[in-house]
XYZ file of C-alpha atoms in Angstrom:
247
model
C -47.825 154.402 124.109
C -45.517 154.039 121.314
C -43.193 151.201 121.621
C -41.866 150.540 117.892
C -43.638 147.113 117.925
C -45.712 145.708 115.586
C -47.807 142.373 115.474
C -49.424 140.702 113.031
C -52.331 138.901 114.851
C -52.581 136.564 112.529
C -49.105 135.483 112.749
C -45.767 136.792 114.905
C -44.787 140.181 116.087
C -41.281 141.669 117.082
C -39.760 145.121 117.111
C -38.494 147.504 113.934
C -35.540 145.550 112.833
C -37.600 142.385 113.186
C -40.517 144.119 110.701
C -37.486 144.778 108.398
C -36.058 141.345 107.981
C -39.662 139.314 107.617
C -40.848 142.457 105.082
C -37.415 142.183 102.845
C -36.808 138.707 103.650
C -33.133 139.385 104.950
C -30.897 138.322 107.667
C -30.305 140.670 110.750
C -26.832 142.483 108.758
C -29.001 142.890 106.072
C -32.120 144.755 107.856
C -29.474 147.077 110.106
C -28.195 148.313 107.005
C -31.659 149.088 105.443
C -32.678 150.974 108.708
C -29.192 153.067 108.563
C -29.867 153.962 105.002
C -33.694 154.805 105.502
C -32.861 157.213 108.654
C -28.978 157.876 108.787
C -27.227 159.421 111.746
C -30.431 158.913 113.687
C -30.186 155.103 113.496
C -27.984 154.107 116.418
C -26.969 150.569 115.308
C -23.439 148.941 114.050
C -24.271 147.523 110.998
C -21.090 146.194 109.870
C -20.490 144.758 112.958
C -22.979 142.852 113.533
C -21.979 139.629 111.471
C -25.547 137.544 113.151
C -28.403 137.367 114.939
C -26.111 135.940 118.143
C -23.856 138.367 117.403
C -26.508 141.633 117.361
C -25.871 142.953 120.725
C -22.137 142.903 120.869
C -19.047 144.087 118.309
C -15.024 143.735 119.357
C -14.116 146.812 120.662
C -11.012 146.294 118.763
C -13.410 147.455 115.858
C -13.985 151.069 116.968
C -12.502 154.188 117.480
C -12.586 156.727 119.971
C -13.443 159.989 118.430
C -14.791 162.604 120.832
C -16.697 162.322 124.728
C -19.447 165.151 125.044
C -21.470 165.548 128.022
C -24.434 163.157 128.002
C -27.404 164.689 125.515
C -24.699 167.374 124.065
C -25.731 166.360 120.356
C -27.709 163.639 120.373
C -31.096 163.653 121.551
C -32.115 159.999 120.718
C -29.847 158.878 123.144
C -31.235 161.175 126.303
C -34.806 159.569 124.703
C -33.546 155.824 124.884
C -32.295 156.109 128.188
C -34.876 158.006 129.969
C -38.282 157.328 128.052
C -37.366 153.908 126.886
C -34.984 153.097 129.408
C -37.054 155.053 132.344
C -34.109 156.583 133.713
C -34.095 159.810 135.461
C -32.976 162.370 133.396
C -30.671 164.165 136.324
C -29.110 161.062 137.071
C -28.231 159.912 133.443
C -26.712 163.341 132.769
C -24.147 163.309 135.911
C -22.988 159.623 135.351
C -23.226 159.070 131.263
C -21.289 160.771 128.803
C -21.855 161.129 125.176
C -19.855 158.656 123.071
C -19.027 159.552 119.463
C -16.482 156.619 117.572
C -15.962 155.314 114.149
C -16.094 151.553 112.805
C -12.688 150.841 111.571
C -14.567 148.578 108.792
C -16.340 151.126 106.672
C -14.955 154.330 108.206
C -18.688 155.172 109.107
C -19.483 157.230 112.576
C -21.944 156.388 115.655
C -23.074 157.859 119.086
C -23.670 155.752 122.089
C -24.497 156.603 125.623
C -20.500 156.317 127.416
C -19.974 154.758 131.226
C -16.076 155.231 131.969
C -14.648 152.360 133.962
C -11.207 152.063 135.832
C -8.986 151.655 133.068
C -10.712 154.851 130.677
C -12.481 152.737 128.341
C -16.807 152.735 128.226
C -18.898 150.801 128.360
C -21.383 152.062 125.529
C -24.958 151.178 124.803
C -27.716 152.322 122.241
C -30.558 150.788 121.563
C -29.319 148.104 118.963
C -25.640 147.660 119.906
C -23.682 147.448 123.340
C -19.839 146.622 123.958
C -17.032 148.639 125.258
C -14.540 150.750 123.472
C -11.181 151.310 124.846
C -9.809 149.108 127.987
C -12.702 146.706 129.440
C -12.746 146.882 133.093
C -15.120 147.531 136.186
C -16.387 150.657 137.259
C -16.584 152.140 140.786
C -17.988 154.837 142.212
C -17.853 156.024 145.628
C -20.266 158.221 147.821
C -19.716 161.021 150.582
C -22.821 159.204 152.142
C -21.408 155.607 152.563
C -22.235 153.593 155.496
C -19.584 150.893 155.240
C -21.563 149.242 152.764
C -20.922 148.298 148.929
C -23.173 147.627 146.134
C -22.354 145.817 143.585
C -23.850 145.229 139.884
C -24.010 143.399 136.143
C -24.520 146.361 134.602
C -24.326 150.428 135.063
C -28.176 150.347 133.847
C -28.904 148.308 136.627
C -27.240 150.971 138.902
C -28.798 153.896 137.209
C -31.937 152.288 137.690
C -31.447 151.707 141.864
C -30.221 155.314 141.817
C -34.143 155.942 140.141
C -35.574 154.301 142.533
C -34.232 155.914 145.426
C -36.806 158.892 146.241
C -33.137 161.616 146.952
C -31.611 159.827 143.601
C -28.525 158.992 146.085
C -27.254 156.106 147.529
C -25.718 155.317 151.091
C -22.968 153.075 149.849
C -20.029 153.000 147.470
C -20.803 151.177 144.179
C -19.124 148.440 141.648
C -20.377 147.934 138.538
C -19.028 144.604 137.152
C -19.855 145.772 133.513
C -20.068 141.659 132.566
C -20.659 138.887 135.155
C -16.814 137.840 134.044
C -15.347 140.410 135.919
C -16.718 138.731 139.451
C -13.493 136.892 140.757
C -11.604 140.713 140.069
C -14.774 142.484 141.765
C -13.741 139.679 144.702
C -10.484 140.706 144.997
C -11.091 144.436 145.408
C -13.687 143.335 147.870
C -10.992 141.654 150.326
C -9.054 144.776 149.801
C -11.838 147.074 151.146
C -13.026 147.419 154.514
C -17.390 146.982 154.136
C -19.216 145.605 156.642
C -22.036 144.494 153.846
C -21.926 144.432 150.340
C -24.761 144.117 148.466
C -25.544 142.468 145.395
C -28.326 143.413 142.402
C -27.698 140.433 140.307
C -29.686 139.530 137.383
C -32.978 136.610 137.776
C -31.252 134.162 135.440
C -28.255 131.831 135.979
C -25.276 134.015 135.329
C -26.588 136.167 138.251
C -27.362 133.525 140.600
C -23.819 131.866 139.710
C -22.359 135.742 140.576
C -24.362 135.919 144.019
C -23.480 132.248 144.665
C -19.717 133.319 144.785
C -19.620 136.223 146.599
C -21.548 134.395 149.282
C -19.046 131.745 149.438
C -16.654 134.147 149.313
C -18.035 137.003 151.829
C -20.351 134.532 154.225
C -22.489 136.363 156.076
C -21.506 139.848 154.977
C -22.924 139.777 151.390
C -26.824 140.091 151.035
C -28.408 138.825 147.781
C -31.337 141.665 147.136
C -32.561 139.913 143.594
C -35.714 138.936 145.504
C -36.308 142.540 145.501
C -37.375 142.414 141.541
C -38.484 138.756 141.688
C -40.662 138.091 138.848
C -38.908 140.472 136.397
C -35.203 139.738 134.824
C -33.619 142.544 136.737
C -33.699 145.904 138.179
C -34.524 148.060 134.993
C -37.146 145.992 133.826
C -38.445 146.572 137.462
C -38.157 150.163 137.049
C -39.552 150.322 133.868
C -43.150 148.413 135.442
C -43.339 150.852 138.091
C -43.305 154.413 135.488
């Protein structure tokens, strides 16, 4: 399968951008703007933005603008190929709940795509392969279902959600949703909690620290109505990684 990896057996391997900085001998800025130059609108990263190699997977949303939200896959196609071949979503599912984000970096005036999850306030949370942040108003996200039971599920992330939704053999779920959107949102997430009436909520917390730290708290918080399911992907970081060992 192709994976754009490489390894040199002899010494280290990595992805494109890492090929790019060892071959040039540049720093991760550097590399992103080499890739953008070699393939142009079809490179999906935030070169200006990106000021180091801690700093590669997020940008200040103050640093973009808004330009247009298409339906997911409208224009562009590497997105609908990250999410659901890289990303092993379901195709269905990815179309009704992401929209295609098109915005500008206020920096160098240059324009970018990336896959668009709205949250309360309007803003999205965007991802593409390189680069994720929001753009607009940071906040969670909720969704709620026809099919609840009195139960809520929450999550880190809405590719953790997408993936549960992949999992489930109807692609629906039989409980309202929150989607955190960053592990810092947990004491709001509590509040609306206490201000809903579930008789379970559910979390899908990432295997590392800041996930155990977010189930932690809502079991102190809840008691005996919140049910930690992370043992459900135990052995793998969290749920997509999961999904993506089952396809």
């Amino acid at each position: 399968m192709h994976k754009n990896v490489w390894n040199d057996f002899g010494d280290i391997g990595g992805n494109a951008l890492d090929f790019v900085m060892r071959y040039r001998n540049t720093d991760v800025k550097g590399g992103l703007e080499f890739l953008d130059q070699l393939f142009g609108d079809r490179f999906l990263a935030l070169p200006h933005l990106i000021k180091t190699a801690a700093a590669s997977k997020t940008a200040n949303e103050e640093g973009l603008f808004l330009d247009r939200v298409l339906p997911f896959g409208t224009n562009a196609k590497s997105l609908v190929n990250y999410i659901t071949q890289e990303r092993r979503i379901s195709p269905e599912i990815a179309a009704k709940y992401l929209k295609e984000v098109h915005f500008t970096n206020r920096e160098n005036g240059k324009k970018y795509f990336a896959a668009g999850f709205e949250n309360l306030a309007g803003g999205y949370e965007i991802r593409n392969p390189f680069f994720k942040s929001s753009i607009g108003a940071k906040d969670i996200s909720q969704i709620t279902s026809d099919k609840a039971i009195g139960e809520l599920y929450v999550f880190e992330g809405f590719i953790d959600f997408l993936s549960k939704l992949t999992l489930e053999p109807a692609g629906v779920l039989s409980a309202d949703v929150l989607v955190l959107n960053s592990v810092s949102y947990i004491d709001k997430a509590i509040k609306l909690i206490h201000e809903m009436e579930y008789r379970r909520i559910v979390g899908f917390f990432d295997n590392d620290k800041a996930g155990e730290d977010a189930s932690k708290k809502l079991e102190s918080e809840l008691g005996s109505k919140f049910f930690d399911r992370s043992s459900d992907y135990k052995g793998f970081k969290d749920l997509n990684e999961f999904l993506k060992s089952t396809a």
